[in-house]
Amino acid sequence: MQTTFIPIPPDSHFSIQNLPYGVFSPREGGEPRIGVAVGDVVLDMRVFHDLALFDDDLLNNSNAFNEPTLNSFMALGRDKWRAARSAIKQQLQPGSFLDNESMRQLAFFRQADVIMHLPVAIGDYTDFYSSREHATNVGTMFRAAENALMPNWLHLPVGYHGRASSVVISGTPIARPHGQTVRGDSTTPEFGTSRLMDFELEMGFLIGPGNEFGRPVSVKEAWNHIFGLVLVNDWSARDIQKWEYQPLGPFNAKNFATSISPWVVTLEALEPFLVNGPQQDPEPLPYLRGKSNRTYNIALEVQLQSTQMTEPHTICRSNFKYLYWNMCQQLAHHTITGCNLRPGDLLASGTISGPTPDAYGSMLELTWRGTKPIDLPDGTTRKFLADGDTVIMTGYAQGDGYRVGFGEVTGQIQPAVSLTI
Ligand code: MN
């Protein structure tokens, strides 16, 4: 049994077993700095470092905790992450150096009193397409059930290079984008605002130590390059996507915004929730073959709230474990050419859909391309997202009497900006 002097209800996402990292600044003013969430407070890691509370000289002397992003800490690697986690855990126990009134004043903030920032400087963002259910649903809608999965899909984790500059922190408003679209089977485009705004329920992992240019990372070594995970909403304009996506994949349909949750949950915290992913058949090529298809049991939920609703309404329940390709396979495939990853790079899963219709991770699938509108408690219906709609994604792993959770990633759709053309 692990104890702490911080009161933590059993349904809190931020148990003593979690200890996710983020970057915050006090609402009353002050520089962005690294923090750790526990219960409903944040431990200020700059103070922790100034007090030299690590049992590790390198950590006590490192500049990593004086920076406004996690990148330098993430680059230190798993041994140092473990050392930091163990020192933080120790200091949160009753009777520790931090367990007194003056230290509570100095080292802790209420989460309600802080502003969260992007936890990392993201140099590159890659988005995969690793849910078999999602790829099958989309393939069925856009082609036909017989050739829903492309011939490559079961042999490699399909992905594309996304846009890092427009990855934003949870809570950032999202303006409806403009673009080219076509109606029906027309091949004459019109210009205007997207009419088919969508979300994609995803999770993403952040790279710790990178790999040298020209040096692939093996599937067995991949773990040591993954620092932790966040929730990802990969906003998508389906009408723009339909017209532009062939032959090189999505461009404007995805490049306007991707939202992430503020707290990075480490692989150490997720270890008790390892499970086997789906059986892979055909067997992947040797460079994609791990000991087994290990992934995590993380319950995921999407909620929608219109401006007329007083509380959010759940429209999807899915799970990270449904993904066909796991993170190590994605990372090994990404680098097999020699492509170098750098600390802070974001690799997202692709939409995480499950086997049943209530587990579909996008409006496109939930409403089956608009043919089955969703009823909302305010009496309105949705085929896709309306201006003013807020999308809230949450996720957690359930332990015995505790949770390792991700908090939320939220975003509200705003009317399109006015253009001067
Ligand atoms: Mn996506």
Short mmCIF file of C-alpha atoms and ligand atoms in Angstrom, two decimals:
data_model
loop_
_atom_site.label_atom_id
_atom_site.label_comp_id
_atom_site.label_asym_id
_atom_site.label_seq_id
_atom_site.Cartn_x
_atom_site.Cartn_y
_atom_site.Cartn_z
CA MET A 1 0.00 0.00 0.00
CA GLN A 2 1.45 3.36 -1.03
CA THR A 3 0.62 6.30 1.20
CA THR A 4 0.86 10.06 0.86
CA PHE A 5 0.01 13.11 2.92
CA ILE A 6 -1.93 14.50 -0.07
CA PRO A 7 -5.62 13.53 0.13
CA ILE A 8 -6.51 11.54 -3.02
CA PRO A 9 -10.04 10.18 -3.64
CA PRO A 10 -10.09 6.72 -5.30
CA ASP A 11 -11.58 8.15 -8.52
CA SER A 12 -8.89 10.84 -8.88
CA HIS A 13 -6.89 10.49 -12.11
CA PHE A 14 -3.79 11.59 -10.25
CA SER A 15 -3.07 8.87 -7.71
CA ILE A 16 0.32 8.46 -6.03
CA GLN A 17 0.85 5.59 -8.54
CA ASN A 18 0.48 8.02 -11.47
CA LEU A 19 2.69 11.12 -10.99
CA PRO A 20 2.40 12.57 -14.52
CA TYR A 21 4.56 15.49 -15.64
CA GLY A 22 3.31 18.75 -17.11
CA VAL A 23 4.22 22.42 -17.48
CA PHE A 24 2.24 25.04 -15.54
CA SER A 25 2.34 28.65 -14.43
CA PRO A 26 0.53 30.08 -11.40
CA ARG A 27 -2.64 32.00 -12.36
CA GLU A 28 -1.48 34.85 -10.15
CA GLY A 29 1.63 35.19 -12.34
CA GLY A 30 5.02 33.53 -12.77
CA GLU A 31 7.09 31.64 -15.29
CA PRO A 32 6.00 28.33 -16.84
CA ARG A 33 7.71 25.48 -15.01
CA ILE A 34 7.62 21.69 -14.71
CA GLY A 35 5.15 20.15 -12.28
CA VAL A 36 3.81 16.77 -11.20
CA ALA A 37 0.07 16.26 -10.66
CA VAL A 38 -1.03 14.48 -7.48
CA GLY A 39 -4.65 14.54 -6.27
CA ASP A 40 -5.90 18.05 -6.95
CA VAL A 41 -2.52 19.73 -6.47
CA VAL A 42 0.63 20.24 -8.52
CA LEU A 43 4.10 19.70 -7.09
CA ASP A 44 6.45 22.43 -8.36
CA MET A 45 9.51 20.57 -9.67
CA ARG A 46 11.59 23.73 -9.82
CA VAL A 47 11.27 24.01 -6.04
CA PHE A 48 11.89 20.27 -5.67
CA HIS A 49 15.10 20.66 -7.66
CA ASP A 50 16.19 23.83 -5.80
CA LEU A 51 15.85 21.90 -2.54
CA ALA A 52 18.05 19.13 -4.04
CA LEU A 53 15.55 16.45 -3.02
CA PHE A 54 16.69 13.89 -5.62
CA ASP A 55 18.90 10.99 -4.47
CA ASP A 56 20.78 11.39 -7.73
CA ASP A 57 23.61 13.87 -8.28
CA LEU A 58 22.98 14.21 -11.99
CA LEU A 59 19.33 15.16 -11.35
CA ASN A 60 20.24 17.56 -8.53
CA ASN A 61 22.81 19.26 -10.75
CA SER A 62 20.79 19.11 -13.99
CA ASN A 63 19.25 22.18 -15.58
CA ALA A 64 16.32 20.10 -16.82
CA PHE A 65 13.98 21.33 -14.05
CA ASN A 66 14.74 24.99 -14.72
CA GLU A 67 13.32 24.79 -18.24
CA PRO A 68 9.81 25.64 -19.47
CA THR A 69 9.41 22.28 -21.28
CA LEU A 70 10.07 18.62 -20.46
CA ASN A 71 12.43 18.05 -23.42
CA SER A 72 15.74 18.05 -21.49
CA PHE A 73 14.38 15.80 -18.74
CA MET A 74 12.92 13.44 -21.36
CA ALA A 75 16.29 13.23 -23.11
CA LEU A 76 17.95 11.87 -19.92
CA GLY A 77 16.51 8.38 -20.38
CA ARG A 78 14.78 5.71 -18.36
CA ASP A 79 17.28 5.33 -15.47
CA LYS A 80 16.96 9.03 -14.60
CA TRP A 81 13.17 8.98 -15.07
CA ARG A 82 13.01 6.09 -12.57
CA ALA A 83 15.30 7.90 -10.12
CA ALA A 84 13.17 11.06 -10.33
CA ARG A 85 9.93 9.11 -9.87
CA SER A 86 11.24 7.30 -6.81
CA ALA A 87 12.45 10.56 -5.17
CA ILE A 88 9.08 12.26 -5.84
CA LYS A 89 7.18 9.27 -4.41
CA GLN A 90 9.37 9.31 -1.31
CA GLN A 91 8.83 13.04 -0.74
CA LEU A 92 5.05 12.62 -0.98
CA GLN A 93 5.01 10.14 1.90
CA PRO A 94 3.95 11.15 5.41
CA GLY A 95 6.86 12.44 7.46
CA SER A 96 8.95 13.51 4.45
CA PHE A 97 10.84 16.80 4.17
CA LEU A 98 7.89 18.23 2.18
CA ASP A 99 5.26 17.10 4.73
CA ASN A 100 4.85 20.31 6.71
CA GLU A 101 2.91 23.54 6.38
CA SER A 102 5.72 25.79 5.14
CA MET A 103 6.81 23.33 2.45
CA ARG A 104 3.19 22.90 1.34
CA GLN A 105 3.01 26.66 0.85
CA LEU A 106 6.27 26.69 -1.09
CA ALA A 107 6.14 23.56 -3.26
CA PHE A 108 2.45 22.96 -4.05
CA PHE A 109 -0.26 24.74 -6.02
CA ARG A 110 -3.92 23.85 -6.29
CA GLN A 111 -4.61 22.66 -9.85
CA ALA A 112 -7.47 25.18 -9.92
CA ASP A 113 -4.89 27.96 -9.39
CA VAL A 114 -2.59 27.12 -12.33
CA ILE A 115 -2.60 27.51 -16.11
CA MET A 116 -1.35 24.51 -18.08
CA HIS A 117 0.97 24.90 -21.08
CA LEU A 118 2.22 22.55 -23.81
CA PRO A 119 4.40 20.11 -21.83
CA VAL A 120 7.01 19.75 -24.58
CA ALA A 121 8.43 21.62 -27.54
CA ILE A 122 7.25 19.31 -30.33
CA GLY A 123 9.70 19.28 -33.24
CA ASP A 124 7.86 16.73 -35.35
CA TYR A 125 4.43 15.15 -35.24
CA THR A 126 3.53 11.87 -36.92
CA ASP A 127 0.03 10.41 -37.02
CA PHE A 128 -0.53 6.69 -37.53
CA TYR A 129 -3.69 4.85 -38.60
CA SER A 130 -3.37 1.83 -36.34
CA SER A 131 -6.94 0.88 -35.44
CA ARG A 132 -8.15 -1.96 -37.61
CA GLU A 133 -11.77 -1.12 -36.73
CA HIS A 134 -11.31 2.54 -37.74
CA ALA A 135 -9.48 1.71 -40.99
CA THR A 136 -12.15 -0.88 -41.84
CA ASN A 137 -15.02 1.53 -41.10
CA VAL A 138 -13.50 4.36 -43.16
CA GLY A 139 -12.52 1.98 -45.98
CA THR A 140 -16.05 0.56 -46.06
CA MET A 141 -17.59 4.03 -46.28
CA PHE A 142 -15.20 5.42 -48.91
CA ARG A 143 -14.64 2.28 -50.98
CA ALA A 144 -16.53 -0.93 -50.20
CA ALA A 145 -16.58 -3.64 -47.52
CA GLU A 146 -14.69 -6.06 -49.84
CA ASN A 147 -11.59 -3.88 -50.09
CA ALA A 148 -11.99 -1.81 -46.93
CA LEU A 149 -8.41 -2.48 -45.79
CA MET A 150 -5.71 -1.57 -48.31
CA PRO A 151 -3.34 -4.47 -49.15
CA ASN A 152 -0.50 -2.91 -47.08
CA TRP A 153 -2.54 -2.34 -43.90
CA LEU A 154 -1.92 -5.67 -42.13
CA HIS A 155 1.79 -5.54 -43.02
CA LEU A 156 2.85 -2.10 -41.79
CA PRO A 157 1.65 0.63 -39.43
CA VAL A 158 0.35 3.20 -41.95
CA GLY A 159 1.17 6.80 -40.99
CA TYR A 160 1.79 10.29 -42.33
CA HIS A 161 3.90 13.24 -41.26
CA GLY A 162 1.63 15.77 -39.55
CA ARG A 163 2.07 19.39 -38.58
CA ALA A 164 3.83 20.12 -35.25
CA SER A 165 3.29 23.91 -35.23
CA SER A 166 -0.47 23.57 -34.78
CA VAL A 167 -0.39 21.08 -31.89
CA VAL A 168 -2.13 23.01 -29.11
CA ILE A 169 -2.82 22.52 -25.42
CA SER A 170 -6.22 21.35 -24.17
CA GLY A 171 -8.71 24.23 -23.92
CA THR A 172 -7.45 26.10 -26.98
CA PRO A 173 -10.46 27.21 -29.11
CA ILE A 174 -10.54 25.68 -32.61
CA ALA A 175 -11.74 27.85 -35.52
CA ARG A 176 -13.67 26.07 -38.26
CA PRO A 177 -11.28 25.98 -41.24
CA HIS A 178 -11.81 27.21 -44.80
CA GLY A 179 -10.93 25.04 -47.76
CA GLN A 180 -11.86 23.39 -51.03
CA THR A 181 -14.68 20.88 -51.01
CA VAL A 182 -16.84 19.08 -53.54
CA ARG A 183 -20.46 17.99 -53.20
CA GLY A 184 -21.38 14.38 -53.99
CA ASP A 185 -19.47 13.01 -56.96
CA SER A 186 -18.72 16.45 -58.42
CA THR A 187 -15.18 17.19 -59.55
CA THR A 188 -15.65 20.97 -59.48
CA PRO A 189 -14.58 22.33 -56.10
CA GLU A 190 -16.18 25.17 -54.22
CA PHE A 191 -14.48 27.32 -51.59
CA GLY A 192 -15.90 27.91 -48.15
CA THR A 193 -15.89 26.83 -44.53
CA SER A 194 -15.79 23.14 -43.72
CA ARG A 195 -19.27 21.71 -43.20
CA LEU A 196 -18.06 18.34 -41.90
CA MET A 197 -15.99 19.12 -38.80
CA ASP A 198 -14.92 16.06 -36.85
CA PHE A 199 -12.76 14.92 -33.94
CA GLU A 200 -10.52 11.85 -33.78
CA LEU A 201 -10.06 10.07 -30.44
CA GLU A 202 -6.36 9.24 -30.27
CA MET A 203 -3.49 8.82 -27.87
CA GLY A 204 0.06 9.93 -28.60
CA PHE A 205 3.46 9.07 -27.19
CA LEU A 206 6.33 11.45 -26.67
CA ILE A 207 9.90 10.55 -27.57
CA GLY A 208 12.54 10.59 -24.82
CA PRO A 209 16.06 9.95 -26.10
CA GLY A 210 16.10 10.22 -29.89
CA ASN A 211 18.07 8.15 -32.38
CA GLU A 212 20.99 9.17 -34.51
CA PHE A 213 20.34 10.05 -38.17
CA GLY A 214 20.79 6.86 -40.18
CA ARG A 215 20.40 4.50 -37.18
CA PRO A 216 17.08 2.63 -36.89
CA VAL A 217 15.66 1.68 -33.48
CA SER A 218 14.74 -2.00 -33.14
CA VAL A 219 11.30 -3.04 -31.95
CA LYS A 220 12.90 -4.44 -28.75
CA GLU A 221 14.80 -1.18 -28.03
CA ALA A 222 11.79 1.03 -28.77
CA TRP A 223 10.58 1.11 -25.11
CA ASN A 224 13.66 3.04 -24.04
CA HIS A 225 12.80 5.86 -26.45
CA ILE A 226 9.23 6.37 -25.19
CA PHE A 227 8.78 8.76 -22.26
CA GLY A 228 5.00 8.75 -21.86
CA LEU A 229 1.53 9.25 -23.31
CA VAL A 230 -1.06 11.99 -23.70
CA LEU A 231 -4.63 12.15 -25.02
CA VAL A 232 -4.85 13.52 -28.56
CA ASN A 233 -7.77 15.02 -30.48
CA ASP A 234 -6.75 15.04 -34.14
CA TRP A 235 -9.36 17.53 -35.45
CA SER A 236 -10.40 16.67 -39.02
CA ALA A 237 -12.36 18.46 -41.76
CA ARG A 238 -13.91 15.49 -43.57
CA ASP A 239 -15.16 17.38 -46.64
CA ILE A 240 -11.72 18.93 -47.24
CA GLN A 241 -10.14 15.51 -46.66
CA LYS A 242 -12.39 13.77 -49.22
CA TRP A 243 -11.33 16.10 -52.06
CA GLU A 244 -7.62 16.39 -51.29
CA TYR A 245 -6.47 13.06 -49.80
CA GLN A 246 -5.44 11.22 -52.96
CA PRO A 247 -2.65 10.54 -53.76
CA LEU A 248 -0.54 11.89 -50.85
CA GLY A 249 -2.92 11.73 -47.88
CA PRO A 250 -4.46 14.45 -45.71
CA PHE A 251 -3.10 18.01 -45.84
CA ASN A 252 -5.42 20.95 -45.06
CA ALA A 253 -7.99 18.53 -43.59
CA LYS A 254 -5.69 17.94 -40.61
CA ASN A 255 -3.09 20.71 -40.45
CA PHE A 256 -5.17 23.40 -38.73
CA ALA A 257 -5.17 21.94 -35.20
CA THR A 258 -4.33 18.93 -33.04
CA SER A 259 -5.10 19.18 -29.31
CA ILE A 260 -3.24 17.31 -26.55
CA SER A 261 -3.87 16.82 -22.83
CA PRO A 262 -1.48 18.65 -20.48
CA TRP A 263 -0.26 15.76 -18.27
CA VAL A 264 2.23 13.22 -19.65
CA VAL A 265 1.66 9.79 -18.06
CA THR A 266 4.89 7.78 -17.97
CA LEU A 267 5.36 4.16 -19.03
CA GLU A 268 6.46 3.44 -15.42
CA ALA A 269 3.00 4.48 -14.19
CA LEU A 270 1.28 2.40 -16.90
CA GLU A 271 3.30 -0.78 -16.28
CA PRO A 272 0.60 -2.50 -14.12
CA PHE A 273 -1.86 -2.12 -17.01
CA LEU A 274 0.09 -4.02 -19.69
CA VAL A 275 -2.12 -6.39 -21.70
CA ASN A 276 -1.83 -8.25 -24.97
CA GLY A 277 -3.09 -6.40 -28.03
CA PRO A 278 -5.01 -8.09 -30.86
CA GLN A 279 -3.51 -11.22 -32.42
CA GLN A 280 -1.56 -10.16 -35.51
CA ASP A 281 -2.27 -12.29 -38.57
CA PRO A 282 -0.40 -12.41 -40.92
CA GLU A 283 2.67 -12.42 -38.72
CA PRO A 284 4.53 -9.12 -39.23
CA LEU A 285 7.93 -9.08 -40.95
CA PRO A 286 10.85 -9.77 -38.54
CA TYR A 287 11.75 -6.06 -38.02
CA LEU A 288 8.21 -5.50 -36.63
CA ARG A 289 8.11 -8.64 -34.50
CA GLY A 290 8.36 -8.14 -30.73
CA LYS A 291 8.20 -10.85 -28.06
CA SER A 292 4.46 -10.26 -27.99
CA ASN A 293 2.00 -7.53 -28.91
CA ARG A 294 2.09 -5.67 -25.58
CA THR A 295 -0.09 -2.63 -25.08
CA TYR A 296 -2.09 -0.97 -22.26
CA ASN A 297 -5.62 -1.25 -20.93
CA ILE A 298 -6.71 2.41 -20.90
CA ALA A 299 -10.47 3.16 -20.91
CA LEU A 300 -11.27 6.14 -23.16
CA GLU A 301 -14.36 8.29 -23.43
CA VAL A 302 -15.55 11.14 -25.69
CA GLN A 303 -18.16 13.65 -24.55
CA LEU A 304 -19.92 16.38 -26.47
CA GLN A 305 -21.44 19.56 -25.00
CA SER A 306 -23.32 22.16 -27.02
CA THR A 307 -23.77 25.74 -25.80
CA GLN A 308 -27.38 24.81 -24.83
CA MET A 309 -26.36 21.84 -22.65
CA THR A 310 -25.56 22.13 -18.94
CA GLU A 311 -23.38 19.04 -18.82
CA PRO A 312 -21.42 16.90 -21.28
CA HIS A 313 -23.02 13.90 -23.00
CA THR A 314 -20.99 10.72 -23.60
CA ILE A 315 -20.96 9.66 -27.27
CA CYS A 316 -18.11 7.11 -27.36
CA ARG A 317 -16.41 4.59 -25.04
CA SER A 318 -13.28 2.96 -26.43
CA ASN A 319 -9.96 1.54 -25.19
CA PHE A 320 -6.30 1.98 -26.12
CA LYS A 321 -5.89 -1.84 -26.11
CA TYR A 322 -7.97 -2.17 -29.30
CA LEU A 323 -5.13 -0.80 -31.45
CA TYR A 324 -3.73 -3.39 -33.86
CA TRP A 325 -0.21 -1.95 -34.11
CA ASN A 326 1.56 -1.13 -30.83
CA MET A 327 3.83 1.83 -30.07
CA CYS A 328 7.07 -0.17 -30.36
CA GLN A 329 6.10 -1.36 -33.81
CA GLN A 330 5.18 2.19 -34.84
CA LEU A 331 8.51 3.51 -33.58
CA ALA A 332 10.54 0.70 -35.21
CA HIS A 333 8.73 1.21 -38.51
CA HIS A 334 9.18 5.00 -38.33
CA THR A 335 12.96 4.69 -37.91
CA ILE A 336 13.69 1.60 -40.06
CA THR A 337 14.77 3.90 -42.90
CA GLY A 338 17.18 5.74 -40.60
CA CYS A 339 14.76 8.60 -39.93
CA ASN A 340 15.89 10.31 -36.72
CA LEU A 341 13.44 11.03 -33.90
CA ARG A 342 14.24 13.77 -31.39
CA PRO A 343 13.23 14.33 -27.74
CA GLY A 344 9.70 15.75 -27.64
CA ASP A 345 8.53 14.35 -31.00
CA LEU A 346 4.86 13.31 -30.90
CA LEU A 347 3.74 10.03 -32.47
CA ALA A 348 -0.04 9.60 -32.36
CA SER A 349 -1.98 6.36 -32.70
CA GLY A 350 -4.65 7.23 -35.22
CA THR A 351 -8.35 7.14 -34.32
CA ILE A 352 -8.99 4.48 -31.66
CA SER A 353 -12.23 2.73 -32.59
CA GLY A 354 -13.46 -0.44 -30.90
CA PRO A 355 -15.48 -3.38 -32.21
CA THR A 356 -18.97 -2.02 -31.36
CA PRO A 357 -20.69 1.12 -32.76
CA ASP A 358 -20.62 2.87 -29.34
CA ALA A 359 -16.80 2.52 -29.41
CA TYR A 360 -16.26 4.40 -32.68
CA GLY A 361 -13.77 7.23 -32.20
CA SER A 362 -15.01 9.87 -34.68
CA MET A 363 -18.29 11.50 -35.75
CA LEU A 364 -17.67 10.08 -39.24
CA GLU A 365 -18.05 6.57 -37.84
CA LEU A 366 -20.54 7.26 -35.01
CA THR A 367 -23.04 8.81 -37.47
CA TRP A 368 -21.87 6.56 -40.32
CA ARG A 369 -21.02 9.49 -42.60
CA GLY A 370 -24.02 11.48 -41.40
CA THR A 371 -26.61 8.77 -42.15
CA LYS A 372 -27.30 8.08 -38.42
CA PRO A 373 -27.36 11.44 -36.62
CA ILE A 374 -26.69 11.52 -32.86
CA ASP A 375 -29.45 12.83 -30.58
CA LEU A 376 -28.24 15.29 -27.96
CA PRO A 377 -29.99 15.98 -24.61
CA ASP A 378 -30.74 19.59 -25.72
CA GLY A 379 -33.13 18.23 -28.37
CA THR A 380 -30.80 18.85 -31.32
CA THR A 381 -29.02 16.28 -33.48
CA ARG A 382 -25.51 16.12 -34.91
CA LYS A 383 -24.06 14.58 -38.06
CA PHE A 384 -20.81 16.47 -37.53
CA LEU A 385 -19.67 19.19 -35.08
CA ALA A 386 -21.52 22.52 -34.87
CA ASP A 387 -20.04 25.89 -33.91
CA GLY A 388 -20.01 26.17 -30.12
CA ASP A 389 -19.71 22.40 -29.57
CA THR A 390 -17.09 21.38 -27.02
CA VAL A 391 -15.43 17.97 -27.38
CA ILE A 392 -14.05 16.47 -24.17
CA MET A 393 -11.87 13.34 -24.20
CA THR A 394 -10.82 11.52 -21.04
CA GLY A 395 -9.01 8.31 -20.27
CA TYR A 396 -7.71 6.31 -17.34
CA ALA A 397 -6.35 2.91 -16.34
CA GLN A 398 -8.26 1.40 -13.39
CA GLY A 399 -6.12 -0.13 -10.63
CA ASP A 400 -7.22 -1.80 -7.39
CA GLY A 401 -8.66 1.22 -5.56
CA TYR A 402 -6.79 3.82 -7.59
CA ARG A 403 -6.58 5.29 -11.09
CA VAL A 404 -3.77 6.24 -13.41
CA GLY A 405 -5.55 8.88 -15.47
CA PHE A 406 -4.86 11.40 -18.18
CA GLY A 407 -7.26 14.15 -17.13
CA GLU A 408 -8.90 15.70 -20.19
CA VAL A 409 -8.27 17.15 -23.59
CA THR A 410 -10.99 19.64 -24.53
CA GLY A 411 -11.64 22.05 -27.37
CA GLN A 412 -14.56 24.20 -28.52
CA ILE A 413 -15.39 24.76 -32.19
CA GLN A 414 -15.48 28.48 -33.02
CA PRO A 415 -17.06 30.08 -36.10
CA ALA A 416 -14.63 30.41 -39.02
CA VAL A 417 -12.49 33.55 -39.09
CA SER A 418 -13.55 36.15 -41.69
CA LEU A 419 -11.31 36.24 -44.74
CA THR A 420 -10.21 39.11 -46.92
CA ILE A 421 -9.55 37.65 -50.35
MN MN B 1 -5.67 11.09 -37.05
#
